[in-house]
Amino acid sequence: MRIPFLPGRDPSFIRRLVNKLSMIAAGSIIQGYAMAVFLFPHAIPSGGGAGIAVLLNHGFGIPMSLGLWFANIAFLLFTVHYLGSVSAVGTVLVITITSVSVNFFEVYVTPPMNNVWLDLLLGSLLLGTGIALLMKQRVSNGGIGYVALAIYKYKRIHPGTSLFWMNGFIFALTAYVIDWQIIVLAVLCQWLSTRMIHFILRIQSPRPALRPAWRKK
């Protein structure tokens, strides 16, 4: 019997898969570059996972890349039971590539300007670009986003609302431990990167870019 569709032998399927993986890698590397070169040198957290990475680095000397990976994987493992393992695969790939990129850029790239405001601007815009590329591939850029989606699934609280409060708490804790200026920089980073995400998605995709695949129970 002839099988009409076999993904492993379909050239168009392979091309789509390679293109998707390439875009995921590009988005992950861009956001890793933004963090390592522009944001982390000033202890600016780009999100909840990055905030925990900054705290671990400040308190225990754990490298940013390793702290970022552990924090995001912990968030992901906490919610994978609620959202399903299939939908988590892309996020694990993103977290890993981003963390490796952060380590590479921290070691081999010297921050070009070392001005907190210019670095904040460039880092936020690059971060937003990377996240937008990931959202177009329907993958999350970090594990804390999965927590927000799990809360939405079971408590019907909008992901943006829960994500705002979770990130806000981590930003406030980071600012309290290190420097209160950080919370201002973190909020500005979120605002600028979000504007960049909206701009890219609006001009490139008329459809919603992120639709998480939830497992029904």
PDB file of C-alpha atoms in Angstrom:
ATOM      1  CA  MET A   1       0.000   0.000   0.000  1.00  0.00           C
ATOM      2  CA  ARG A   2       1.366   3.410  -0.954  1.00  0.00           C
ATOM      3  CA  ILE A   3       1.563   5.937   1.870  1.00  0.00           C
ATOM      4  CA  PRO A   4       0.536   9.340   0.461  1.00  0.00           C
ATOM      5  CA  PHE A   5       2.428  11.411   3.025  1.00  0.00           C
ATOM      6  CA  LEU A   6       5.604  10.428   4.783  1.00  0.00           C
ATOM      7  CA  PRO A   7       7.188  13.496   6.451  1.00  0.00           C
ATOM      8  CA  GLY A   8      10.639  11.995   6.621  1.00  0.00           C
ATOM      9  CA  ARG A   9      10.788  11.670   2.827  1.00  0.00           C
ATOM     10  CA  ASP A  10       8.885  14.783   1.800  1.00  0.00           C
ATOM     11  CA  PRO A  11      11.345  17.442   0.519  1.00  0.00           C
ATOM     12  CA  SER A  12       8.945  20.285   1.360  1.00  0.00           C
ATOM     13  CA  PHE A  13       8.612  19.012   4.933  1.00  0.00           C
ATOM     14  CA  ILE A  14      12.395  18.903   5.308  1.00  0.00           C
ATOM     15  CA  ARG A  15      12.701  22.433   3.932  1.00  0.00           C
ATOM     16  CA  ARG A  16      10.045  23.738   6.322  1.00  0.00           C
ATOM     17  CA  LEU A  17      11.698  21.975   9.247  1.00  0.00           C
ATOM     18  CA  VAL A  18      15.160  23.327   8.376  1.00  0.00           C
ATOM     19  CA  ASN A  19      13.729  26.835   7.940  1.00  0.00           C
ATOM     20  CA  LYS A  20      11.897  26.643  11.268  1.00  0.00           C
ATOM     21  CA  LEU A  21      14.974  25.402  13.133  1.00  0.00           C
ATOM     22  CA  SER A  22      17.105  28.088  11.465  1.00  0.00           C
ATOM     23  CA  MET A  23      14.725  30.836  12.553  1.00  0.00           C
ATOM     24  CA  ILE A  24      14.579  29.448  16.097  1.00  0.00           C
ATOM     25  CA  ALA A  25      18.381  29.381  16.231  1.00  0.00           C
ATOM     26  CA  ALA A  26      18.592  32.932  14.826  1.00  0.00           C
ATOM     27  CA  GLY A  27      16.080  34.319  17.318  1.00  0.00           C
ATOM     28  CA  SER A  28      17.799  32.562  20.216  1.00  0.00           C
ATOM     29  CA  ILE A  29      21.259  33.807  19.202  1.00  0.00           C
ATOM     30  CA  ILE A  30      20.020  37.381  18.748  1.00  0.00           C
ATOM     31  CA  GLN A  31      18.431  37.486  22.190  1.00  0.00           C
ATOM     32  CA  GLY A  32      21.531  35.841  23.691  1.00  0.00           C
ATOM     33  CA  TYR A  33      23.692  38.520  22.058  1.00  0.00           C
ATOM     34  CA  ALA A  34      21.447  41.285  23.397  1.00  0.00           C
ATOM     35  CA  MET A  35      21.666  39.906  26.923  1.00  0.00           C
ATOM     36  CA  ALA A  36      25.385  39.141  27.003  1.00  0.00           C
ATOM     37  CA  VAL A  37      26.749  42.254  25.283  1.00  0.00           C
ATOM     38  CA  PHE A  38      24.300  45.018  26.213  1.00  0.00           C
ATOM     39  CA  LEU A  39      22.088  44.072  29.179  1.00  0.00           C
ATOM     40  CA  PHE A  40      23.929  41.718  31.543  1.00  0.00           C
ATOM     41  CA  PRO A  41      27.044  43.948  31.858  1.00  0.00           C
ATOM     42  CA  HIS A  42      24.751  46.439  33.643  1.00  0.00           C
ATOM     43  CA  ALA A  43      22.826  43.692  35.529  1.00  0.00           C
ATOM     44  CA  ILE A  44      19.679  44.555  33.543  1.00  0.00           C
ATOM     45  CA  PRO A  45      17.265  41.591  33.605  1.00  0.00           C
ATOM     46  CA  SER A  46      15.321  41.117  30.378  1.00  0.00           C
ATOM     47  CA  GLY A  47      12.756  38.874  32.080  1.00  0.00           C
ATOM     48  CA  GLY A  48      12.087  36.700  35.085  1.00  0.00           C
ATOM     49  CA  GLY A  49      14.608  34.010  34.160  1.00  0.00           C
ATOM     50  CA  ALA A  50      17.265  36.613  33.426  1.00  0.00           C
ATOM     51  CA  GLY A  51      16.521  38.310  36.753  1.00  0.00           C
ATOM     52  CA  ILE A  52      17.159  35.066  38.608  1.00  0.00           C
ATOM     53  CA  ALA A  53      20.373  34.593  36.593  1.00  0.00           C
ATOM     54  CA  VAL A  54      21.523  38.084  37.674  1.00  0.00           C
ATOM     55  CA  LEU A  55      20.755  37.261  41.319  1.00  0.00           C
ATOM     56  CA  LEU A  56      22.595  33.918  41.157  1.00  0.00           C
ATOM     57  CA  ASN A  57      25.587  35.617  39.575  1.00  0.00           C
ATOM     58  CA  HIS A  58      25.602  38.402  42.167  1.00  0.00           C
ATOM     59  CA  GLY A  59      25.124  36.145  45.169  1.00  0.00           C
ATOM     60  CA  PHE A  60      26.998  32.978  44.249  1.00  0.00           C
ATOM     61  CA  GLY A  61      29.167  33.872  41.256  1.00  0.00           C
ATOM     62  CA  ILE A  62      27.283  31.453  38.979  1.00  0.00           C
ATOM     63  CA  PRO A  63      27.869  32.369  35.305  1.00  0.00           C
ATOM     64  CA  MET A  64      24.965  34.230  33.716  1.00  0.00           C
ATOM     65  CA  SER A  65      24.581  31.612  30.991  1.00  0.00           C
ATOM     66  CA  LEU A  66      24.325  28.738  33.466  1.00  0.00           C
ATOM     67  CA  GLY A  67      21.984  30.619  35.789  1.00  0.00           C
ATOM     68  CA  LEU A  68      19.775  31.582  32.846  1.00  0.00           C
ATOM     69  CA  TRP A  69      19.551  27.958  31.692  1.00  0.00           C
ATOM     70  CA  PHE A  70      18.758  26.560  35.142  1.00  0.00           C
ATOM     71  CA  ALA A  71      16.161  29.234  35.924  1.00  0.00           C
ATOM     72  CA  ASN A  72      14.269  28.783  32.665  1.00  0.00           C
ATOM     73  CA  ILE A  73      14.454  24.990  32.751  1.00  0.00           C
ATOM     74  CA  ALA A  74      13.113  25.046  36.335  1.00  0.00           C
ATOM     75  CA  PHE A  75      10.136  27.165  35.223  1.00  0.00           C
ATOM     76  CA  LEU A  76       9.567  24.830  32.291  1.00  0.00           C
ATOM     77  CA  LEU A  77       9.716  21.636  34.361  1.00  0.00           C
ATOM     78  CA  PHE A  78       7.277  23.156  36.831  1.00  0.00           C
ATOM     79  CA  THR A  79       4.610  23.595  34.140  1.00  0.00           C
ATOM     80  CA  VAL A  80       5.320  20.903  31.525  1.00  0.00           C
ATOM     81  CA  HIS A  81       2.798  18.628  33.261  1.00  0.00           C
ATOM     82  CA  TYR A  82       0.077  21.192  32.581  1.00  0.00           C
ATOM     83  CA  LEU A  83       0.964  22.170  29.012  1.00  0.00           C
ATOM     84  CA  GLY A  84       2.409  18.964  27.563  1.00  0.00           C
ATOM     85  CA  SER A  85       5.911  17.843  26.658  1.00  0.00           C
ATOM     86  CA  VAL A  86       5.487  18.282  22.894  1.00  0.00           C
ATOM     87  CA  SER A  87       4.933  22.031  23.200  1.00  0.00           C
ATOM     88  CA  ALA A  88       7.971  22.301  25.496  1.00  0.00           C
ATOM     89  CA  VAL A  89      10.514  20.899  23.021  1.00  0.00           C
ATOM     90  CA  GLY A  90      10.929  24.151  21.102  1.00  0.00           C
ATOM     91  CA  THR A  91      11.317  26.135  24.313  1.00  0.00           C
ATOM     92  CA  VAL A  92      14.032  23.772  25.594  1.00  0.00           C
ATOM     93  CA  LEU A  93      15.882  24.318  22.307  1.00  0.00           C
ATOM     94  CA  VAL A  94      15.513  28.100  22.658  1.00  0.00           C
ATOM     95  CA  ILE A  95      16.709  28.097  26.273  1.00  0.00           C
ATOM     96  CA  THR A  96      19.743  25.980  25.440  1.00  0.00           C
ATOM     97  CA  ILE A  97      20.824  27.952  22.365  1.00  0.00           C
ATOM     98  CA  THR A  98      20.300  31.251  24.182  1.00  0.00           C
ATOM     99  CA  SER A  99      22.360  30.136  27.188  1.00  0.00           C
ATOM    100  CA  VAL A 100      25.205  28.845  25.009  1.00  0.00           C
ATOM    101  CA  SER A 101      25.118  32.114  23.050  1.00  0.00           C
ATOM    102  CA  VAL A 102      25.286  34.173  26.247  1.00  0.00           C
ATOM    103  CA  ASN A 103      28.355  32.224  27.362  1.00  0.00           C
ATOM    104  CA  PHE A 104      30.042  32.601  23.961  1.00  0.00           C
ATOM    105  CA  PHE A 105      29.410  36.347  23.642  1.00  0.00           C
ATOM    106  CA  GLU A 106      30.430  37.054  27.234  1.00  0.00           C
ATOM    107  CA  VAL A 107      33.772  35.348  26.625  1.00  0.00           C
ATOM    108  CA  TYR A 108      34.593  36.498  23.089  1.00  0.00           C
ATOM    109  CA  VAL A 109      32.809  39.840  22.580  1.00  0.00           C
ATOM    110  CA  THR A 110      33.700  43.076  24.368  1.00  0.00           C
ATOM    111  CA  PRO A 111      30.778  45.487  24.965  1.00  0.00           C
ATOM    112  CA  PRO A 112      31.320  48.234  22.369  1.00  0.00           C
ATOM    113  CA  MET A 113      30.057  51.324  24.239  1.00  0.00           C
ATOM    114  CA  ASN A 114      29.742  50.649  27.978  1.00  0.00           C
ATOM    115  CA  ASN A 115      27.088  53.362  28.320  1.00  0.00           C
ATOM    116  CA  VAL A 116      24.095  52.135  30.291  1.00  0.00           C
ATOM    117  CA  TRP A 117      21.461  54.092  28.354  1.00  0.00           C
ATOM    118  CA  LEU A 118      22.788  53.310  24.874  1.00  0.00           C
ATOM    119  CA  ASP A 119      23.272  49.680  25.864  1.00  0.00           C
ATOM    120  CA  LEU A 120      19.733  49.572  27.239  1.00  0.00           C
ATOM    121  CA  LEU A 121      18.323  50.939  23.979  1.00  0.00           C
ATOM    122  CA  LEU A 122      20.295  48.664  21.650  1.00  0.00           C
ATOM    123  CA  GLY A 123      19.934  45.622  23.889  1.00  0.00           C
ATOM    124  CA  SER A 124      16.160  46.048  24.204  1.00  0.00           C
ATOM    125  CA  LEU A 125      15.640  46.486  20.469  1.00  0.00           C
ATOM    126  CA  LEU A 126      17.786  43.445  19.677  1.00  0.00           C
ATOM    127  CA  LEU A 127      16.035  41.438  22.375  1.00  0.00           C
ATOM    128  CA  GLY A 128      12.649  42.340  20.909  1.00  0.00           C
ATOM    129  CA  THR A 129      13.841  41.331  17.447  1.00  0.00           C
ATOM    130  CA  GLY A 130      14.982  37.931  18.697  1.00  0.00           C
ATOM    131  CA  ILE A 131      11.754  37.291  20.621  1.00  0.00           C
ATOM    132  CA  ALA A 132       9.643  38.315  17.613  1.00  0.00           C
ATOM    133  CA  LEU A 133      11.464  35.774  15.434  1.00  0.00           C
ATOM    134  CA  LEU A 134      10.748  33.096  18.043  1.00  0.00           C
ATOM    135  CA  MET A 135       7.099  34.056  18.362  1.00  0.00           C
ATOM    136  CA  LYS A 136       6.694  33.778  14.595  1.00  0.00           C
ATOM    137  CA  GLN A 137       7.818  30.154  14.980  1.00  0.00           C
ATOM    138  CA  ARG A 138       5.285  29.697  17.817  1.00  0.00           C
ATOM    139  CA  VAL A 139       7.814  28.956  20.531  1.00  0.00           C
ATOM    140  CA  SER A 140       8.337  30.676  23.869  1.00  0.00           C
ATOM    141  CA  ASN A 141      11.557  32.568  24.557  1.00  0.00           C
ATOM    142  CA  GLY A 142      11.773  31.304  28.141  1.00  0.00           C
ATOM    143  CA  GLY A 143      10.339  29.075  30.839  1.00  0.00           C
ATOM    144  CA  ILE A 144       8.536  31.757  32.835  1.00  0.00           C
ATOM    145  CA  GLY A 145       6.214  32.326  29.892  1.00  0.00           C
ATOM    146  CA  TYR A 146       5.110  28.733  30.325  1.00  0.00           C
ATOM    147  CA  VAL A 147       4.135  29.440  33.926  1.00  0.00           C
ATOM    148  CA  ALA A 148       1.945  32.307  32.686  1.00  0.00           C
ATOM    149  CA  LEU A 149       0.293  30.015  30.130  1.00  0.00           C
ATOM    150  CA  ALA A 150      -0.354  27.332  32.768  1.00  0.00           C
ATOM    151  CA  ILE A 151      -1.957  29.915  35.063  1.00  0.00           C
ATOM    152  CA  TYR A 152      -4.144  31.058  32.190  1.00  0.00           C
ATOM    153  CA  LYS A 153      -5.223  27.500  31.410  1.00  0.00           C
ATOM    154  CA  TYR A 154      -6.347  26.692  34.940  1.00  0.00           C
ATOM    155  CA  LYS A 155      -7.117  30.072  36.529  1.00  0.00           C
ATOM    156  CA  ARG A 156      -8.144  32.045  33.410  1.00  0.00           C
ATOM    157  CA  ILE A 157      -5.824  34.905  34.359  1.00  0.00           C
ATOM    158  CA  HIS A 158      -4.503  36.599  31.227  1.00  0.00           C
ATOM    159  CA  PRO A 159      -0.861  35.551  30.538  1.00  0.00           C
ATOM    160  CA  GLY A 160       0.210  39.165  30.179  1.00  0.00           C
ATOM    161  CA  THR A 161      -1.152  39.980  33.636  1.00  0.00           C
ATOM    162  CA  SER A 162       0.473  37.062  35.458  1.00  0.00           C
ATOM    163  CA  LEU A 163       3.721  37.545  33.537  1.00  0.00           C
ATOM    164  CA  PHE A 164       3.770  41.229  34.499  1.00  0.00           C
ATOM    165  CA  TRP A 165       3.406  40.444  38.217  1.00  0.00           C
ATOM    166  CA  MET A 166       5.902  37.566  38.198  1.00  0.00           C
ATOM    167  CA  ASN A 167       8.511  39.594  36.332  1.00  0.00           C
ATOM    168  CA  GLY A 168       7.749  42.617  38.506  1.00  0.00           C
ATOM    169  CA  PHE A 169       8.400  40.640  41.681  1.00  0.00           C
ATOM    170  CA  ILE A 170      11.710  39.278  40.346  1.00  0.00           C
ATOM    171  CA  PHE A 171      12.755  42.742  39.112  1.00  0.00           C
ATOM    172  CA  ALA A 172      11.955  44.263  42.514  1.00  0.00           C
ATOM    173  CA  LEU A 173      13.908  41.537  44.308  1.00  0.00           C
ATOM    174  CA  THR A 174      16.872  42.043  41.974  1.00  0.00           C
ATOM    175  CA  ALA A 175      16.752  45.803  42.525  1.00  0.00           C
ATOM    176  CA  TYR A 176      16.519  45.357  46.310  1.00  0.00           C
ATOM    177  CA  VAL A 177      19.518  43.021  46.403  1.00  0.00           C
ATOM    178  CA  ILE A 178      21.759  44.867  43.920  1.00  0.00           C
ATOM    179  CA  ASP A 179      20.625  48.416  43.081  1.00  0.00           C
ATOM    180  CA  TRP A 180      17.209  50.102  42.949  1.00  0.00           C
ATOM    181  CA  GLN A 181      18.083  51.649  39.585  1.00  0.00           C
ATOM    182  CA  ILE A 182      17.769  48.162  38.089  1.00  0.00           C
ATOM    183  CA  ILE A 183      13.984  48.102  38.366  1.00  0.00           C
ATOM    184  CA  VAL A 184      13.738  51.268  36.246  1.00  0.00           C
ATOM    185  CA  LEU A 185      16.120  49.830  33.647  1.00  0.00           C
ATOM    186  CA  ALA A 186      14.286  46.487  33.621  1.00  0.00           C
ATOM    187  CA  VAL A 187      10.879  48.115  33.091  1.00  0.00           C
ATOM    188  CA  LEU A 188      12.274  50.287  30.271  1.00  0.00           C
ATOM    189  CA  CYS A 189      13.836  47.176  28.715  1.00  0.00           C
ATOM    190  CA  GLN A 190      10.467  45.393  28.820  1.00  0.00           C
ATOM    191  CA  TRP A 191       8.677  48.372  27.292  1.00  0.00           C
ATOM    192  CA  LEU A 192      11.191  48.908  24.475  1.00  0.00           C
ATOM    193  CA  SER A 193      11.483  45.212  23.596  1.00  0.00           C
ATOM    194  CA  THR A 194       7.679  44.829  23.615  1.00  0.00           C
ATOM    195  CA  ARG A 195       7.298  47.767  21.241  1.00  0.00           C
ATOM    196  CA  MET A 196       9.857  46.141  18.938  1.00  0.00           C
ATOM    197  CA  ILE A 197       8.023  42.811  19.068  1.00  0.00           C
ATOM    198  CA  HIS A 198       4.710  44.460  18.192  1.00  0.00           C
ATOM    199  CA  PHE A 199       6.335  46.408  15.343  1.00  0.00           C
ATOM    200  CA  ILE A 200       7.924  43.320  13.746  1.00  0.00           C
ATOM    201  CA  LEU A 201       4.863  41.101  14.121  1.00  0.00           C
ATOM    202  CA  ARG A 202       2.542  43.790  12.819  1.00  0.00           C
ATOM    203  CA  ILE A 203       4.496  44.381   9.607  1.00  0.00           C
ATOM    204  CA  GLN A 204       5.311  40.719   8.924  1.00  0.00           C
ATOM    205  CA  SER A 205       2.385  38.647  10.126  1.00  0.00           C
ATOM    206  CA  PRO A 206      -1.324  39.526  10.084  1.00  0.00           C
ATOM    207  CA  ARG A 207      -2.137  36.398  12.103  1.00  0.00           C
ATOM    208  CA  PRO A 208      -1.484  35.712  15.803  1.00  0.00           C
ATOM    209  CA  ALA A 209       2.120  34.532  16.054  1.00  0.00           C
ATOM    210  CA  LEU A 210       1.988  32.393  19.190  1.00  0.00           C
ATOM    211  CA  ARG A 211      -0.539  29.655  19.759  1.00  0.00           C
ATOM    212  CA  PRO A 212       0.629  27.265  22.464  1.00  0.00           C
ATOM    213  CA  ALA A 213      -0.217  23.608  21.979  1.00  0.00           C
ATOM    214  CA  TRP A 214      -1.943  22.559  25.181  1.00  0.00           C
ATOM    215  CA  ARG A 215      -2.516  18.978  26.204  1.00  0.00           C
ATOM    216  CA  LYS A 216      -6.091  18.204  27.128  1.00  0.00           C
ATOM    217  CA  LYS A 217      -6.733  16.257  30.277  1.00  0.00           C
TER     218      LYS A 217
END
